[in-house]
PDB file of C-alpha atoms in Angstrom:
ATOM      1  CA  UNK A  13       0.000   0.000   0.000  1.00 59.00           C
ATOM      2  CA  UNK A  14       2.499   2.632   1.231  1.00 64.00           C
ATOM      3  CA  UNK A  15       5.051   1.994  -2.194  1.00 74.00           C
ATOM      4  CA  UNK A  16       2.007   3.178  -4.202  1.00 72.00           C
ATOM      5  CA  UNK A  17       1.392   6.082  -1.958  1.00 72.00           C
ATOM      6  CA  UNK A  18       3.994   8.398  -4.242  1.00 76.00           C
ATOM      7  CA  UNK A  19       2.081   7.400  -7.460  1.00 74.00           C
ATOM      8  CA  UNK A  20      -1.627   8.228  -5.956  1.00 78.00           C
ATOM      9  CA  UNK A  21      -0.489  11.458  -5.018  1.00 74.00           C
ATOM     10  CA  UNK A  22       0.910  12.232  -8.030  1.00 81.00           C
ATOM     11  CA  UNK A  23      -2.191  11.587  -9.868  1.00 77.00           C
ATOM     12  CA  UNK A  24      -4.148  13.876  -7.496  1.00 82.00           C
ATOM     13  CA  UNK A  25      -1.534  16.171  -7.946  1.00 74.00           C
ATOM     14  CA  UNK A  26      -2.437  16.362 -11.386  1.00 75.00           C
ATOM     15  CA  UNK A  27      -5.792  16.499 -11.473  1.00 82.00           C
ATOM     16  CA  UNK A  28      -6.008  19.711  -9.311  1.00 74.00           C
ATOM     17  CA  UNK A  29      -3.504  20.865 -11.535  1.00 70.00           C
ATOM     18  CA  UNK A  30      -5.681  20.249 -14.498  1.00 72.00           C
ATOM     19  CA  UNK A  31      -8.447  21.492 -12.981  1.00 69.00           C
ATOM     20  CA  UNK A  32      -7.072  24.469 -12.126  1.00 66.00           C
ATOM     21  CA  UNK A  33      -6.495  25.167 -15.846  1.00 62.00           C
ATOM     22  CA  UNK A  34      -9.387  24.066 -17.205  1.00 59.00           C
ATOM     23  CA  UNK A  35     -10.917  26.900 -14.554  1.00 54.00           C
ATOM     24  CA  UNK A  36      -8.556  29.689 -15.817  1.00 50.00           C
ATOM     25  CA  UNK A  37      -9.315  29.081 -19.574  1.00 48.00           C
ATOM     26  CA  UNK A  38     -13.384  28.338 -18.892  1.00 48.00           C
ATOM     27  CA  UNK A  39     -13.964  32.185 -17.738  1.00 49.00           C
ATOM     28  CA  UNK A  40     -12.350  33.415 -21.390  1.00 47.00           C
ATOM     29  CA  UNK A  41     -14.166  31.129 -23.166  1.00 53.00           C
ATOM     30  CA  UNK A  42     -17.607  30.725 -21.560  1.00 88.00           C
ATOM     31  CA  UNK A  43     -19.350  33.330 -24.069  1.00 92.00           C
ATOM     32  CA  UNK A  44     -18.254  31.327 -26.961  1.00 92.00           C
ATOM     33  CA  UNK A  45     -18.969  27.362 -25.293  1.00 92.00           C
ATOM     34  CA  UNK A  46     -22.514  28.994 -24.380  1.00 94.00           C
ATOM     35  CA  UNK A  47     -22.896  30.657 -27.919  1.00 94.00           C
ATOM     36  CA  UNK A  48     -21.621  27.711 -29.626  1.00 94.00           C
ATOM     37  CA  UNK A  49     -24.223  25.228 -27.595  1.00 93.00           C
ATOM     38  CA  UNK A  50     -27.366  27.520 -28.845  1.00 95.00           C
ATOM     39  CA  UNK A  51     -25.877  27.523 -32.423  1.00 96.00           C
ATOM     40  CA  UNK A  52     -25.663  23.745 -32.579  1.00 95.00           C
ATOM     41  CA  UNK A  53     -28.648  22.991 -30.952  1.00 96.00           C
ATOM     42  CA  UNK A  54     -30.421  25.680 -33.257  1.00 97.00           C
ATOM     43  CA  UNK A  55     -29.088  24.355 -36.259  1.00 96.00           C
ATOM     44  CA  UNK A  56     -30.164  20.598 -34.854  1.00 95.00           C
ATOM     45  CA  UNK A  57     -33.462  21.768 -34.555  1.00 95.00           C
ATOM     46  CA  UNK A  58     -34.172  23.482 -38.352  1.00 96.00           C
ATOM     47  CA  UNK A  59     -33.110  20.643 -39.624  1.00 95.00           C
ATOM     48  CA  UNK A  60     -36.006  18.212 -37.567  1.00 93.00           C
ATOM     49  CA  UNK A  61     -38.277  21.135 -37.913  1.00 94.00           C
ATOM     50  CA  UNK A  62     -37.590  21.074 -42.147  1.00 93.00           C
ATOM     51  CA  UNK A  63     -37.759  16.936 -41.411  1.00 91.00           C
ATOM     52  CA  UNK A  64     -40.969  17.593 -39.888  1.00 91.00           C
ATOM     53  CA  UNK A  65     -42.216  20.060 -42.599  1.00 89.00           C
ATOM     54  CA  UNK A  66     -41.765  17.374 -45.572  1.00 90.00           C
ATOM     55  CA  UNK A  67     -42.951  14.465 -43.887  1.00 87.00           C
ATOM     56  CA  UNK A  68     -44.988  15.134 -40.855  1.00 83.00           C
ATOM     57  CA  UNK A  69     -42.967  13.294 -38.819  1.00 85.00           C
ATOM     58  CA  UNK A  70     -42.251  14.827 -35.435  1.00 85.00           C
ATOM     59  CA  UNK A  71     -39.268  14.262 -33.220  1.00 89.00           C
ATOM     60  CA  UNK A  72     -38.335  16.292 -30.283  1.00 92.00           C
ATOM     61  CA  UNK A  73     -36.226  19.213 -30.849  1.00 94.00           C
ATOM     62  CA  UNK A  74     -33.140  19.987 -28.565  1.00 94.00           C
ATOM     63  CA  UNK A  75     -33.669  22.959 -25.607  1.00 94.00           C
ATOM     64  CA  UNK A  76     -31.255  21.070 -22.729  1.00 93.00           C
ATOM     65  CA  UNK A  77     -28.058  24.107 -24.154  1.00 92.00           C
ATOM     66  CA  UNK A  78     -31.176  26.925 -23.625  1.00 94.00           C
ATOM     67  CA  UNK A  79     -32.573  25.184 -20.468  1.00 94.00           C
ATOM     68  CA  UNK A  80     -28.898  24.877 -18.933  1.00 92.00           C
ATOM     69  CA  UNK A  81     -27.293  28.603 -20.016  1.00 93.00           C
ATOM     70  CA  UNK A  82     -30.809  30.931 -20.682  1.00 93.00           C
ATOM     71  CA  UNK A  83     -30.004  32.966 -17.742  1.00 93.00           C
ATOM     72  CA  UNK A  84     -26.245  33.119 -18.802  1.00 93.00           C
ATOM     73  CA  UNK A  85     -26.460  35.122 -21.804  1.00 95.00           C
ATOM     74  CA  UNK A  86     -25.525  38.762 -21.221  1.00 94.00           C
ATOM     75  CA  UNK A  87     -22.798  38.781 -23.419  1.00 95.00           C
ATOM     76  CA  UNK A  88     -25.362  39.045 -26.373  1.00 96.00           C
ATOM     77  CA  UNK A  89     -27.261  41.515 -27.637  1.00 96.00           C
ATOM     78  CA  UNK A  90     -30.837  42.086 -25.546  1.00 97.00           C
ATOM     79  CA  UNK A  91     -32.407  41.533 -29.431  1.00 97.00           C
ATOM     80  CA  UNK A  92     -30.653  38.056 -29.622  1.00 96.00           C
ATOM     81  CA  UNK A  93     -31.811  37.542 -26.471  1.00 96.00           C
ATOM     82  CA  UNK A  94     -35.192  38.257 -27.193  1.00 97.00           C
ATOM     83  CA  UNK A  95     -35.217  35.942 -30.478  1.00 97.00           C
ATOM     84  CA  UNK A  96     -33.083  33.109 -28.761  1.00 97.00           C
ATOM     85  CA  UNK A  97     -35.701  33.319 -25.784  1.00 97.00           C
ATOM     86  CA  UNK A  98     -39.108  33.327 -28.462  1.00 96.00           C
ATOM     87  CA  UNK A  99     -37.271  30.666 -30.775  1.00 96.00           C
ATOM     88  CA  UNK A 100     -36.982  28.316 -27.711  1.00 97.00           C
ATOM     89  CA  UNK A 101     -40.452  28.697 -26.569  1.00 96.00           C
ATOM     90  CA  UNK A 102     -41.761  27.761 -29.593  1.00 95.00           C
ATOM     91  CA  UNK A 103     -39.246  24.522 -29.293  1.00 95.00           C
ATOM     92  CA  UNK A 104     -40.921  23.798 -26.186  1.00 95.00           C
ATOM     93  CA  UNK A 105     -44.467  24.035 -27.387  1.00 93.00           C
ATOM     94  CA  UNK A 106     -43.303  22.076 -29.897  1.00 93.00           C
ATOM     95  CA  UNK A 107     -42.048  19.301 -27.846  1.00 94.00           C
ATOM     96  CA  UNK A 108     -45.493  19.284 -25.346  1.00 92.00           C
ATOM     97  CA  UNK A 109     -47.671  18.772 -28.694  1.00 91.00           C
ATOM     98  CA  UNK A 110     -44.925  15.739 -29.976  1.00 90.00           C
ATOM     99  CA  UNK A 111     -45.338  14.486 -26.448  1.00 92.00           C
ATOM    100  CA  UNK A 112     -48.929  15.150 -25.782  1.00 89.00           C
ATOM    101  CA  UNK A 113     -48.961  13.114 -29.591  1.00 87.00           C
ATOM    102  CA  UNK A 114     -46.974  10.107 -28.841  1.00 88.00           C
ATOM    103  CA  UNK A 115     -48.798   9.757 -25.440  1.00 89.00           C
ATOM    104  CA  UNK A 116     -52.381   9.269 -26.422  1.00 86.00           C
ATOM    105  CA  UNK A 117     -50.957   7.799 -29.884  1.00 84.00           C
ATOM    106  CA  UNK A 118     -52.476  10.271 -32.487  1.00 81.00           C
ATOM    107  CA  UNK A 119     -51.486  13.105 -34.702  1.00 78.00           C
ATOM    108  CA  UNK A 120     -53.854  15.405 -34.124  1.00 78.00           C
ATOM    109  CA  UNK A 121     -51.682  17.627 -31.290  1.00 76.00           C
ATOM    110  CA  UNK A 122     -49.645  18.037 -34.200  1.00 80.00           C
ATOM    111  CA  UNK A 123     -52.346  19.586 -36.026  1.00 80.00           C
ATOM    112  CA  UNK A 124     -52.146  23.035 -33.956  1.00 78.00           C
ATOM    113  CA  UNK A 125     -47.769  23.060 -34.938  1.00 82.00           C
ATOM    114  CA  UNK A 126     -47.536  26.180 -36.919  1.00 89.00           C
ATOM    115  CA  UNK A 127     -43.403  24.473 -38.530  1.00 91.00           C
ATOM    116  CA  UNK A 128     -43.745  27.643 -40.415  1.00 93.00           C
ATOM    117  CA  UNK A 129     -43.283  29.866 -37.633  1.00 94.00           C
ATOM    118  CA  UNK A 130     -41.123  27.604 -35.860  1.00 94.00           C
ATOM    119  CA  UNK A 131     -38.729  27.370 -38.697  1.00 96.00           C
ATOM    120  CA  UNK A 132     -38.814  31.564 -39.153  1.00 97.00           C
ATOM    121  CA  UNK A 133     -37.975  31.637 -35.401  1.00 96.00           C
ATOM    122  CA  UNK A 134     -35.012  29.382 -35.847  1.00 97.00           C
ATOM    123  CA  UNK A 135     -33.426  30.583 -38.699  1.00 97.00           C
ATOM    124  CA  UNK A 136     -33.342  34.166 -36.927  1.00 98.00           C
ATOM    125  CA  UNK A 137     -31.922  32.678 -34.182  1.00 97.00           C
ATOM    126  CA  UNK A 138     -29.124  30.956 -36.652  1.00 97.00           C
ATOM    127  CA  UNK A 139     -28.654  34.230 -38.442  1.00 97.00           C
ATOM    128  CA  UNK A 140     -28.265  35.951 -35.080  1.00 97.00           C
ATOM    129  CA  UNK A 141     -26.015  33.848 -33.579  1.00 96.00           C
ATOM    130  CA  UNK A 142     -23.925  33.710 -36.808  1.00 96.00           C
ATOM    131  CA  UNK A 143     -23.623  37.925 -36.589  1.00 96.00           C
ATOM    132  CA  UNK A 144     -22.650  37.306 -32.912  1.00 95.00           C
ATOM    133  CA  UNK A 145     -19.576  35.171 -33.886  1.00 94.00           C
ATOM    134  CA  UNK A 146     -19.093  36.807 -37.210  1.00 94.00           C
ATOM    135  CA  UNK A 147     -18.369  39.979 -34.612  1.00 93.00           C
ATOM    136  CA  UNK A 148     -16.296  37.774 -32.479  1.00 89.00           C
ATOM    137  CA  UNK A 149     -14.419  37.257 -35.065  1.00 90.00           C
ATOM    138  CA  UNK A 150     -14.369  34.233 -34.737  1.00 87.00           C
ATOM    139  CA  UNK A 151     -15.983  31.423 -38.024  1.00 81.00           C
ATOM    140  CA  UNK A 152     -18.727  29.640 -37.633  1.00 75.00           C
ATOM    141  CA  UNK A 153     -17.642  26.635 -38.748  1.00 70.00           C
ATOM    142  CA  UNK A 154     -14.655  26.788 -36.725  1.00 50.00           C
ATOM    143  CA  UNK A 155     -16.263  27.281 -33.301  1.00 45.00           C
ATOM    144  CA  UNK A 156     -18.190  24.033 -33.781  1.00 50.00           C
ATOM    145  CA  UNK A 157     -14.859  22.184 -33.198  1.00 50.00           C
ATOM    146  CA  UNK A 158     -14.703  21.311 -29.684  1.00 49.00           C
ATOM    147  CA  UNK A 159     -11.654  22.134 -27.903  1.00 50.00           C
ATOM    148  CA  UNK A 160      -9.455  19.319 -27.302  1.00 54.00           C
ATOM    149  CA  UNK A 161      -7.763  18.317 -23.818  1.00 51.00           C
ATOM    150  CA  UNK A 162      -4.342  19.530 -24.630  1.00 53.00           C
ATOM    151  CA  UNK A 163      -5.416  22.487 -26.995  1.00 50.00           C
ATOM    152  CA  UNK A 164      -4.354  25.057 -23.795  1.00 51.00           C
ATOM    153  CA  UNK A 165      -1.030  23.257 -23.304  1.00 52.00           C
ATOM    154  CA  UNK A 166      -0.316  23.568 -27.321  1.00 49.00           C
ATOM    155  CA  UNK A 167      -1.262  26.985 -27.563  1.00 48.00           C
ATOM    156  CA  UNK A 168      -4.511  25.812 -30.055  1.00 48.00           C
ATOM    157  CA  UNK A 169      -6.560  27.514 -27.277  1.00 45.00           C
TER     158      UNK A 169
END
């Protein structure tokens, strides 16, 4: 027990050394992990709600990004806001009528889905977001990468 003793501290040594820098680097890039989040899960969601549109086949859309960071957003724009916030209640009406519709097993919850307005909602949330990063700086398609573990270390941070 004791001649692994050196070798279990070590490793908690270096975990709370990680940790500490995964703190550090978290507070720059918290805007852009929260922004990127909303983009995804926006662009996740026009594509169902398009899915949805041709075939009238519903799926739940994604709202866990808006659910977690909606009350973390005051790096954008109170218009964003305002769209981000209208798009996502929409998403969740949308997801009580696809529930409400697979519970009682018929189609007719999904009667009252206006996809049109849905769909407008999201795509001004895309186009929104996109200005957000665009003024960032920063590409869209490149802040969809994920950051890697070592990215800080490497200086790809």
């Amino acid at each position: 027990m004791l001649e692994n003793l050196p070798v279990i501290l070590i490793a908690i040594g270096l975990i709370l050394l990680l940790s500490l820098f995964r703190r550090g680097r978290s507070a720059e890039t918290r805007p852009l992990e929260i922004a990127q989040r909303l983009l995804s899960e926006v662009r996740l969601n026009l594509r169902i709600t398009e899915l949805f549109i041709q075939t009238q086949r519903a799926s739940k859309l994604m709202a866990s990004g808006w659910r977690i960071d909606k009350d973390k957003l005051d790096f954008l724009s109170q218009p964003l806001q305002a769209t981000l916030s209208d798009a996502f209640t929409v998403v969740e009406d949308f997801n009580q009528q696809v529930a409400a519709a697979k519970k009682y097993k018929t189609t007719s919850y999904l009667a009252a889905v206006d996809a049109d307005k849905l769909r407008e909602k999201l795509i001004k949330s895309q186009e929104g977001l996109e200005e957000w990063f665009n003024s960032q700086g920063v590409s869209t398609e490149a802040s969809l990468k994920m950051p890697g573990i070592f990215d800080g270390w490497l200086g790809k941070g």
